[in-house]
Amino acid sequence: MRPVRLSVVTAAAAVTALAAVTGCAEKGDAKGGHGAIAVTAKDDSCEVSAEEFPAGHVQLDIENKGSKVTEVYILFPDDRIVTERENIGPGTRASLTAEVKAGDYAIVCKPGMTGDGIRRQVKATGGTVAKRSPEMDEAVAEYRTYVQQQADETLPKVKVFTDAVRAGDIEAAKKAYADSRIGWERTEPVAESFGDIDPKVDLREDGVADLEPGQEWSGWHRLEKALWQDGKLGPEATAFADTLDKDLADWVKRVGTAEITPTSMANGAKELLDEVATGKVTGEEERYSHTDLVDFKANVEGAQKSYELLKPVAVKNDAALVAELDKQFAALNALLDKYRADKSTYVFTSYDKVAEPQRKELSDGVNALAEPLSKLAATVVK
């Protein structure tokens, strides 16, 4: 996960759907070209050129005029994350295209990519969203089944891990740790869309300062630290294991209620590559266990699943893009395979043993895939 998440507010669950896609950083009209809504992010403000706009296809032209790297979120009224655009550097611009149904939303800028962010309430009115094709409906249905399956299969793997923690068996817990995270990592954008679950189970230590008042750091990475850095398991670790079981059981129950559309699938695939670039390649995600390559592979698999399901639609609209994505997915998977002896297992080289030149090679492979993948969502709605 990324270091921090937005805090959760109490509100009625949204009944509207917003499927968004993020584009690559670009030069664009800062005032919002071609009818776009301009979002100007500064260190102390988040300005939007329109707080009310017609529902349908909406484009946000984002410009960071602040001095810090920023993120821009679109949120449902209950703070579920619809989509986000990360790592918008000072003086740079980015675009975000969304398919919006009528309803209330929030656009949030997060300077420094920490804290709760600066919110602007917006409303989409009237309008209609184009009916999906049968191929798109099929892709959504199959992806929903995949996400639920990954969640269902995670619980017993987590129980192997947490049972070892409760038994005080450090070596068994270490052995089960990475495997227990694979299903989560494959479908992380859907899990993160609920907003409140992700900080409970997947928060890294550097995000602790942004927890809600009174909320304790828990989850996988809290136990990772106990196992690899502290080297001991006691009553506190047992309590964290119990909490992890409970929070993930809640996730499994809620997965079926997630808003899933073709564009959110495509956007989620790109988000998974962003997860790799900002956490796995840097070694920050699994800083104690160094099992980053397991997460890396799971993120890529999740992105590829979304892509493969959308491919029948995408190939009709942009065959060249599909060819490039096929090429780059194959190249990145081949690169990852260099770090495991057996392709049938998830036993990868410990990431602290991967030298800087090899990390750079992995980063280049991620970037080569991320660029064409950022075009997938716009392609499927042509």
Short mmCIF file of C-alpha atoms in Angstrom, two decimals:
data_model
loop_
_atom_site.label_atom_id
_atom_site.label_comp_id
_atom_site.label_asym_id
_atom_site.label_seq_id
_atom_site.Cartn_x
_atom_site.Cartn_y
_atom_site.Cartn_z
CA MET A 1 0.00 0.00 0.00
CA ARG A 2 0.97 3.64 -0.17
CA PRO A 3 2.24 5.09 3.11
CA VAL A 4 -0.99 6.82 4.14
CA ARG A 5 -4.70 6.82 3.42
CA LEU A 6 -7.35 9.45 3.72
CA SER A 7 -9.27 9.41 6.99
CA VAL A 8 -12.79 7.98 7.00
CA VAL A 9 -15.82 10.15 7.74
CA THR A 10 -19.30 9.01 8.70
CA ALA A 11 -21.79 9.47 5.86
CA ALA A 12 -24.47 7.57 4.03
CA ALA A 13 -23.14 5.10 1.48
CA ALA A 14 -23.10 6.42 -2.05
CA VAL A 15 -25.59 4.95 -4.48
CA THR A 16 -23.99 6.51 -7.50
CA ALA A 17 -21.08 5.08 -9.45
CA LEU A 18 -18.00 6.87 -10.69
CA ALA A 19 -15.57 4.99 -12.89
CA ALA A 20 -12.35 6.88 -13.46
CA VAL A 21 -9.13 6.53 -15.34
CA THR A 22 -5.87 8.33 -14.83
CA GLY A 23 -3.65 9.52 -17.63
CA CYS A 24 0.04 10.22 -17.81
CA ALA A 25 1.49 13.55 -16.81
CA GLU A 26 1.15 15.93 -19.65
CA LYS A 27 1.32 19.55 -20.72
CA GLY A 28 -2.35 20.55 -21.14
CA ASP A 29 -4.42 23.66 -20.77
CA ALA A 30 -4.20 24.80 -17.15
CA LYS A 31 -7.58 26.46 -17.48
CA GLY A 32 -9.24 23.20 -18.47
CA GLY A 33 -9.13 22.64 -22.19
CA HIS A 34 -11.98 21.22 -24.29
CA GLY A 35 -14.53 21.73 -21.53
CA ALA A 36 -12.39 20.05 -18.88
CA ILE A 37 -12.55 20.97 -15.21
CA ALA A 38 -9.29 22.52 -14.06
CA VAL A 39 -7.93 21.37 -10.70
CA THR A 40 -5.14 23.56 -9.32
CA ALA A 41 -3.28 21.96 -6.43
CA LYS A 42 -1.23 24.19 -4.13
CA ASP A 43 0.41 23.60 -0.77
CA ASP A 44 -2.55 25.15 1.05
CA SER A 45 -5.47 24.94 -1.38
CA CYS A 46 -7.27 22.79 -3.92
CA GLU A 47 -9.02 24.90 -6.52
CA VAL A 48 -11.56 23.59 -9.04
CA SER A 49 -12.92 25.56 -11.98
CA ALA A 50 -16.43 24.10 -11.55
CA GLU A 51 -18.16 22.67 -8.51
CA GLU A 52 -21.17 21.50 -10.53
CA PHE A 53 -21.04 19.90 -13.96
CA PRO A 54 -23.09 17.58 -16.19
CA ALA A 55 -22.82 13.86 -15.49
CA GLY A 56 -21.26 11.76 -18.20
CA HIS A 57 -17.69 11.83 -19.46
CA VAL A 58 -15.73 14.36 -17.44
CA GLN A 59 -12.08 15.32 -17.72
CA LEU A 60 -10.02 16.85 -14.95
CA ASP A 61 -6.93 18.84 -15.95
CA ILE A 62 -4.70 18.85 -12.88
CA GLU A 63 -1.82 21.26 -12.31
CA ASN A 64 0.41 21.25 -9.25
CA LYS A 65 1.37 24.85 -8.49
CA GLY A 66 2.66 23.97 -5.03
CA SER A 67 6.16 23.18 -3.84
CA LYS A 68 5.40 19.57 -2.83
CA VAL A 69 4.57 16.39 -4.71
CA THR A 70 0.81 15.92 -4.49
CA GLU A 71 -1.98 13.41 -5.04
CA VAL A 72 -5.51 14.07 -6.25
CA TYR A 73 -8.38 11.81 -5.18
CA ILE A 74 -12.00 11.45 -6.25
CA LEU A 75 -14.09 10.16 -3.36
CA PHE A 76 -17.60 8.93 -2.78
CA PRO A 77 -19.50 10.71 0.03
CA ASP A 78 -18.56 7.95 2.50
CA ASP A 79 -14.86 8.39 1.69
CA ARG A 80 -14.50 5.26 -0.37
CA ILE A 81 -11.71 5.88 -2.83
CA VAL A 82 -12.97 5.99 -6.40
CA THR A 83 -9.66 6.81 -8.03
CA GLU A 84 -6.51 8.79 -7.46
CA ARG A 85 -3.61 10.29 -9.33
CA GLU A 86 -0.32 9.98 -7.47
CA ASN A 87 3.09 11.60 -7.64
CA ILE A 88 2.18 14.86 -9.40
CA GLY A 89 5.38 16.83 -9.01
CA PRO A 90 5.65 20.59 -8.48
CA GLY A 91 5.11 22.44 -11.74
CA THR A 92 3.71 19.41 -13.56
CA ARG A 93 0.29 18.54 -14.93
CA ALA A 94 -1.76 15.38 -15.25
CA SER A 95 -5.17 14.43 -16.59
CA LEU A 96 -7.94 12.24 -15.25
CA THR A 97 -10.92 11.12 -17.31
CA ALA A 98 -14.04 9.93 -15.49
CA GLU A 99 -17.37 8.41 -16.40
CA VAL A 100 -19.66 9.99 -13.82
CA LYS A 101 -23.25 9.35 -12.84
CA ALA A 102 -25.28 12.06 -11.16
CA GLY A 103 -24.45 12.53 -7.50
CA ASP A 104 -22.18 14.14 -4.92
CA TYR A 105 -18.41 13.58 -4.82
CA ALA A 106 -15.29 15.18 -3.38
CA ILE A 107 -12.12 16.16 -5.19
CA VAL A 108 -9.22 16.05 -2.75
CA CYS A 109 -5.68 17.36 -3.14
CA LYS A 110 -3.06 15.97 -0.77
CA PRO A 111 0.10 18.12 -0.78
CA GLY A 112 3.12 16.13 0.32
CA MET A 113 0.96 12.99 -0.10
CA THR A 114 0.31 12.94 3.67
CA GLY A 115 -2.54 13.89 5.95
CA ASP A 116 -6.24 14.18 5.21
CA GLY A 117 -5.88 16.43 2.19
CA ILE A 118 -7.79 19.52 1.10
CA ARG A 119 -11.36 18.83 -0.04
CA ARG A 120 -13.68 20.44 -2.53
CA GLN A 121 -17.25 19.18 -2.72
CA VAL A 122 -18.55 18.77 -6.27
CA LYS A 123 -21.77 17.60 -7.85
CA ALA A 124 -22.53 15.85 -11.13
CA THR A 125 -26.03 16.66 -12.35
CA GLY A 126 -28.36 15.16 -14.94
CA GLY A 127 -26.82 13.49 -17.92
CA THR A 128 -26.44 9.82 -18.69
CA VAL A 129 -23.59 7.37 -18.93
CA ALA A 130 -23.39 5.30 -22.10
CA LYS A 131 -24.66 1.74 -21.86
CA ARG A 132 -21.90 -0.86 -21.68
CA SER A 133 -21.36 -3.45 -24.38
CA PRO A 134 -21.91 -7.15 -23.64
CA GLU A 135 -18.12 -7.63 -23.75
CA MET A 136 -17.68 -5.02 -21.05
CA ASP A 137 -20.42 -6.53 -18.91
CA GLU A 138 -18.72 -9.90 -19.21
CA ALA A 139 -15.35 -8.44 -18.23
CA VAL A 140 -16.87 -6.83 -15.14
CA ALA A 141 -18.65 -10.03 -14.12
CA GLU A 142 -15.52 -12.13 -14.51
CA TYR A 143 -13.39 -9.62 -12.63
CA ARG A 144 -15.88 -9.48 -9.78
CA THR A 145 -15.66 -13.28 -9.53
CA TYR A 146 -11.86 -13.08 -9.57
CA VAL A 147 -11.74 -10.47 -6.81
CA GLN A 148 -14.08 -12.45 -4.58
CA GLN A 149 -12.11 -15.63 -5.21
CA GLN A 150 -8.84 -13.92 -4.26
CA ALA A 151 -10.41 -12.60 -1.07
CA ASP A 152 -11.92 -15.97 -0.15
CA GLU A 153 -8.60 -17.74 -0.71
CA THR A 154 -6.75 -15.20 1.41
CA LEU A 155 -8.49 -16.01 4.69
CA PRO A 156 -7.18 -19.58 5.15
CA LYS A 157 -3.66 -18.45 4.18
CA VAL A 158 -3.85 -15.65 6.72
CA LYS A 159 -5.02 -18.10 9.37
CA VAL A 160 -1.89 -20.21 8.82
CA PHE A 161 0.12 -17.05 9.43
CA THR A 162 -1.83 -15.80 12.43
CA ASP A 163 -2.03 -19.26 14.02
CA ALA A 164 1.78 -19.38 13.92
CA VAL A 165 1.92 -15.93 15.53
CA ARG A 166 -0.46 -17.00 18.27
CA ALA A 167 1.62 -20.14 18.85
CA GLY A 168 4.77 -18.03 19.18
CA ASP A 169 6.38 -19.90 16.28
CA ILE A 170 8.51 -17.20 14.66
CA GLU A 171 9.92 -19.34 11.84
CA ALA A 172 6.51 -20.72 10.83
CA ALA A 173 5.04 -17.22 10.89
CA LYS A 174 7.86 -15.89 8.72
CA LYS A 175 7.33 -18.70 6.24
CA ALA A 176 3.58 -18.00 5.98
CA TYR A 177 3.77 -14.20 5.91
CA ALA A 178 4.35 -13.40 2.22
CA ASP A 179 1.95 -16.09 0.97
CA SER A 180 -0.83 -14.66 3.13
CA ARG A 181 -0.60 -11.33 1.28
CA ILE A 182 -0.81 -12.49 -2.35
CA GLY A 183 -4.60 -12.27 -2.81
CA TRP A 184 -4.69 -8.82 -1.23
CA GLU A 185 -1.86 -7.55 -3.43
CA ARG A 186 -3.51 -8.87 -6.60
CA THR A 187 -6.71 -6.94 -5.91
CA GLU A 188 -5.43 -4.04 -3.81
CA PRO A 189 -7.24 -1.20 -5.65
CA VAL A 190 -10.60 -2.82 -4.88
CA ALA A 191 -9.61 -3.33 -1.24
CA GLU A 192 -8.39 0.26 -0.98
CA SER A 193 -11.64 1.59 -2.45
CA PHE A 194 -13.36 0.99 0.91
CA GLY A 195 -11.01 3.48 2.55
CA ASP A 196 -11.20 2.23 6.14
CA ILE A 197 -9.96 -1.35 5.68
CA ASP A 198 -6.61 -0.61 4.08
CA PRO A 199 -5.15 1.40 7.01
CA LYS A 200 -6.15 -1.35 9.41
CA VAL A 201 -4.43 -4.21 7.62
CA ASP A 202 -1.74 -2.85 5.29
CA LEU A 203 -0.39 0.38 6.77
CA ARG A 204 3.37 0.80 6.82
CA GLU A 205 5.15 2.27 9.82
CA ASP A 206 5.73 5.61 8.09
CA GLY A 207 1.97 6.12 7.90
CA VAL A 208 1.30 5.80 11.63
CA ALA A 209 1.22 9.57 12.18
CA ASP A 210 -1.80 9.82 9.88
CA LEU A 211 -3.99 7.32 11.72
CA GLU A 212 -7.24 8.50 13.27
CA PRO A 213 -6.94 9.71 16.91
CA GLY A 214 -6.91 6.68 19.13
CA GLN A 215 -6.36 4.25 16.25
CA GLU A 216 -3.47 1.84 16.83
CA TRP A 217 -1.08 0.67 14.14
CA SER A 218 -1.98 -2.92 13.34
CA GLY A 219 -2.06 -5.31 10.41
CA TRP A 220 0.47 -7.27 8.41
CA HIS A 221 3.32 -4.79 8.67
CA ARG A 222 2.99 -4.43 12.44
CA LEU A 223 3.49 -8.17 12.70
CA GLU A 224 6.23 -8.08 10.07
CA LYS A 225 8.18 -5.73 12.33
CA ALA A 226 7.64 -7.98 15.37
CA LEU A 227 8.92 -11.00 13.46
CA TRP A 228 11.92 -9.63 11.60
CA GLN A 229 13.06 -6.64 13.65
CA ASP A 230 11.90 -7.32 17.21
CA GLY A 231 12.39 -11.08 16.91
CA LYS A 232 9.75 -11.89 19.48
CA LEU A 233 6.05 -12.72 19.75
CA GLY A 234 3.99 -12.16 22.84
CA PRO A 235 0.50 -11.18 23.98
CA GLU A 236 0.60 -7.97 21.94
CA ALA A 237 1.39 -9.87 18.74
CA THR A 238 -1.41 -12.32 19.50
CA ALA A 239 -3.83 -9.42 19.78
CA PHE A 240 -2.64 -8.02 16.45
CA ALA A 241 -3.08 -11.46 14.86
CA ASP A 242 -6.66 -11.64 16.13
CA THR A 243 -7.37 -8.15 14.80
CA LEU A 244 -5.91 -8.99 11.39
CA ASP A 245 -8.20 -12.03 11.13
CA LYS A 246 -11.21 -9.91 12.03
CA ASP A 247 -10.41 -7.03 9.69
CA LEU A 248 -9.74 -9.30 6.72
CA ALA A 249 -12.95 -11.23 7.36
CA ASP A 250 -14.73 -7.86 7.12
CA TRP A 251 -12.95 -7.19 3.82
CA VAL A 252 -14.08 -10.53 2.40
CA LYS A 253 -17.71 -9.77 3.29
CA ARG A 254 -17.57 -6.33 1.68
CA VAL A 255 -15.72 -7.19 -1.54
CA GLY A 256 -18.94 -8.13 -3.29
CA THR A 257 -20.31 -4.61 -2.76
CA ALA A 258 -17.41 -2.84 -4.51
CA GLU A 259 -18.16 -0.55 -7.45
CA ILE A 260 -16.54 -2.23 -10.47
CA THR A 261 -16.67 -0.95 -14.04
CA PRO A 262 -14.45 -1.43 -17.09
CA THR A 263 -12.73 1.88 -16.46
CA SER A 264 -12.18 1.21 -12.77
CA MET A 265 -10.63 -2.13 -13.75
CA ALA A 266 -8.25 -0.43 -16.17
CA ASN A 267 -7.48 2.32 -13.69
CA GLY A 268 -6.88 -0.27 -10.99
CA ALA A 269 -4.38 -2.05 -13.22
CA LYS A 270 -2.40 1.18 -13.52
CA GLU A 271 -2.69 1.75 -9.75
CA LEU A 272 -1.12 -1.65 -9.17
CA LEU A 273 1.87 -0.63 -11.28
CA ASP A 274 2.05 2.60 -9.26
CA GLU A 275 2.10 0.46 -6.11
CA VAL A 276 5.11 -1.40 -7.49
CA ALA A 277 6.90 1.80 -8.47
CA THR A 278 6.36 3.61 -5.16
CA GLY A 279 6.71 0.74 -2.70
CA LYS A 280 8.06 -2.51 -4.05
CA VAL A 281 10.91 -1.33 -6.29
CA THR A 282 12.10 1.01 -3.54
CA GLY A 283 12.05 -1.74 -0.90
CA GLU A 284 9.83 0.35 1.39
CA GLU A 285 6.82 -1.98 1.45
CA GLU A 286 8.48 -4.99 3.07
CA ARG A 287 11.30 -3.15 4.81
CA TYR A 288 11.75 -5.80 7.52
CA SER A 289 11.02 -9.08 5.72
CA HIS A 290 12.39 -8.06 2.29
CA THR A 291 9.66 -10.10 0.59
CA ASP A 292 8.96 -7.22 -1.81
CA LEU A 293 9.29 -9.36 -4.94
CA VAL A 294 6.35 -11.53 -3.86
CA ASP A 295 4.17 -8.42 -3.59
CA PHE A 296 5.66 -7.15 -6.86
CA LYS A 297 4.66 -10.31 -8.71
CA ALA A 298 1.16 -10.33 -7.21
CA ASN A 299 0.61 -6.68 -8.21
CA VAL A 300 1.66 -7.45 -11.78
CA GLU A 301 -0.61 -10.51 -11.88
CA GLY A 302 -3.56 -8.46 -10.69
CA ALA A 303 -2.91 -5.78 -13.30
CA GLN A 304 -2.56 -8.39 -16.02
CA LYS A 305 -5.84 -10.05 -15.03
CA SER A 306 -7.72 -6.78 -15.49
CA TYR A 307 -5.99 -6.19 -18.80
CA GLU A 308 -6.70 -9.67 -20.15
CA LEU A 309 -10.40 -9.34 -19.31
CA LEU A 310 -10.57 -5.95 -21.07
CA LYS A 311 -8.43 -7.03 -24.00
CA PRO A 312 -11.34 -8.10 -26.29
CA VAL A 313 -12.67 -4.54 -26.10
CA ALA A 314 -9.31 -2.81 -26.22
CA VAL A 315 -8.07 -4.69 -29.29
CA LYS A 316 -11.02 -3.42 -31.33
CA ASN A 317 -10.21 0.18 -30.44
CA ASP A 318 -6.42 0.16 -30.45
CA ALA A 319 -4.68 -2.99 -31.67
CA ALA A 320 -1.27 -1.32 -31.48
CA LEU A 321 -1.73 -0.56 -27.78
CA VAL A 322 -2.72 -4.16 -27.10
CA ALA A 323 0.37 -5.41 -28.91
CA GLU A 324 2.57 -3.12 -26.83
CA LEU A 325 0.91 -4.19 -23.58
CA ASP A 326 1.35 -7.86 -24.45
CA LYS A 327 5.03 -7.19 -25.11
CA GLN A 328 5.65 -5.23 -21.91
CA PHE A 329 3.74 -7.64 -19.63
CA ALA A 330 5.80 -10.52 -21.07
CA ALA A 331 9.04 -8.60 -20.59
CA LEU A 332 8.31 -7.66 -16.98
CA ASN A 333 7.22 -11.19 -16.07
CA ALA A 334 10.40 -12.59 -17.65
CA LEU A 335 12.45 -10.12 -15.63
CA LEU A 336 10.75 -11.16 -12.39
CA ASP A 337 11.31 -14.83 -13.19
CA LYS A 338 15.06 -14.20 -12.95
CA TYR A 339 14.57 -13.89 -9.20
CA ARG A 340 12.92 -17.24 -8.53
CA ALA A 341 14.25 -20.72 -9.18
CA ASP A 342 10.86 -22.34 -9.80
CA LYS A 343 8.09 -20.54 -11.70
CA SER A 344 5.47 -22.68 -9.94
CA THR A 345 6.26 -21.18 -6.54
CA TYR A 346 6.32 -17.75 -4.95
CA VAL A 347 9.78 -18.14 -3.47
CA PHE A 348 11.72 -15.08 -4.64
CA THR A 349 15.15 -13.69 -3.88
CA SER A 350 15.17 -11.60 -0.70
CA TYR A 351 15.02 -8.02 -1.90
CA ASP A 352 17.94 -6.88 0.24
CA LYS A 353 20.05 -9.17 -1.97
CA VAL A 354 18.99 -7.33 -5.14
CA ALA A 355 21.67 -4.79 -6.04
CA GLU A 356 20.94 -1.24 -7.21
CA PRO A 357 21.61 -1.95 -10.93
CA GLN A 358 19.10 -4.79 -10.82
CA ARG A 359 16.58 -2.60 -8.96
CA LYS A 360 17.02 -0.02 -11.69
CA GLU A 361 16.35 -2.69 -14.30
CA LEU A 362 13.14 -3.68 -12.51
CA SER A 363 12.10 -0.03 -12.24
CA ASP A 364 12.68 0.48 -15.95
CA GLY A 365 10.53 -2.56 -16.69
CA VAL A 366 7.71 -1.19 -14.55
CA ASN A 367 7.90 2.20 -16.26
CA ALA A 368 7.89 0.61 -19.71
CA LEU A 369 4.62 -1.14 -18.85
CA ALA A 370 3.03 1.71 -16.91
CA GLU A 371 3.13 4.16 -19.82
CA PRO A 372 0.97 2.13 -22.26
CA LEU A 373 -1.15 0.78 -19.38
CA SER A 374 -2.15 4.35 -18.50
CA LYS A 375 -3.92 4.48 -21.89
CA LEU A 376 -6.02 1.35 -21.38
CA ALA A 377 -9.01 2.94 -19.64
CA ALA A 378 -9.44 5.66 -22.26
CA THR A 379 -9.16 2.99 -24.95
CA VAL A 380 -11.95 0.80 -23.60
CA VAL A 381 -14.43 3.70 -23.53
CA LYS A 382 -13.74 4.97 -27.07
#
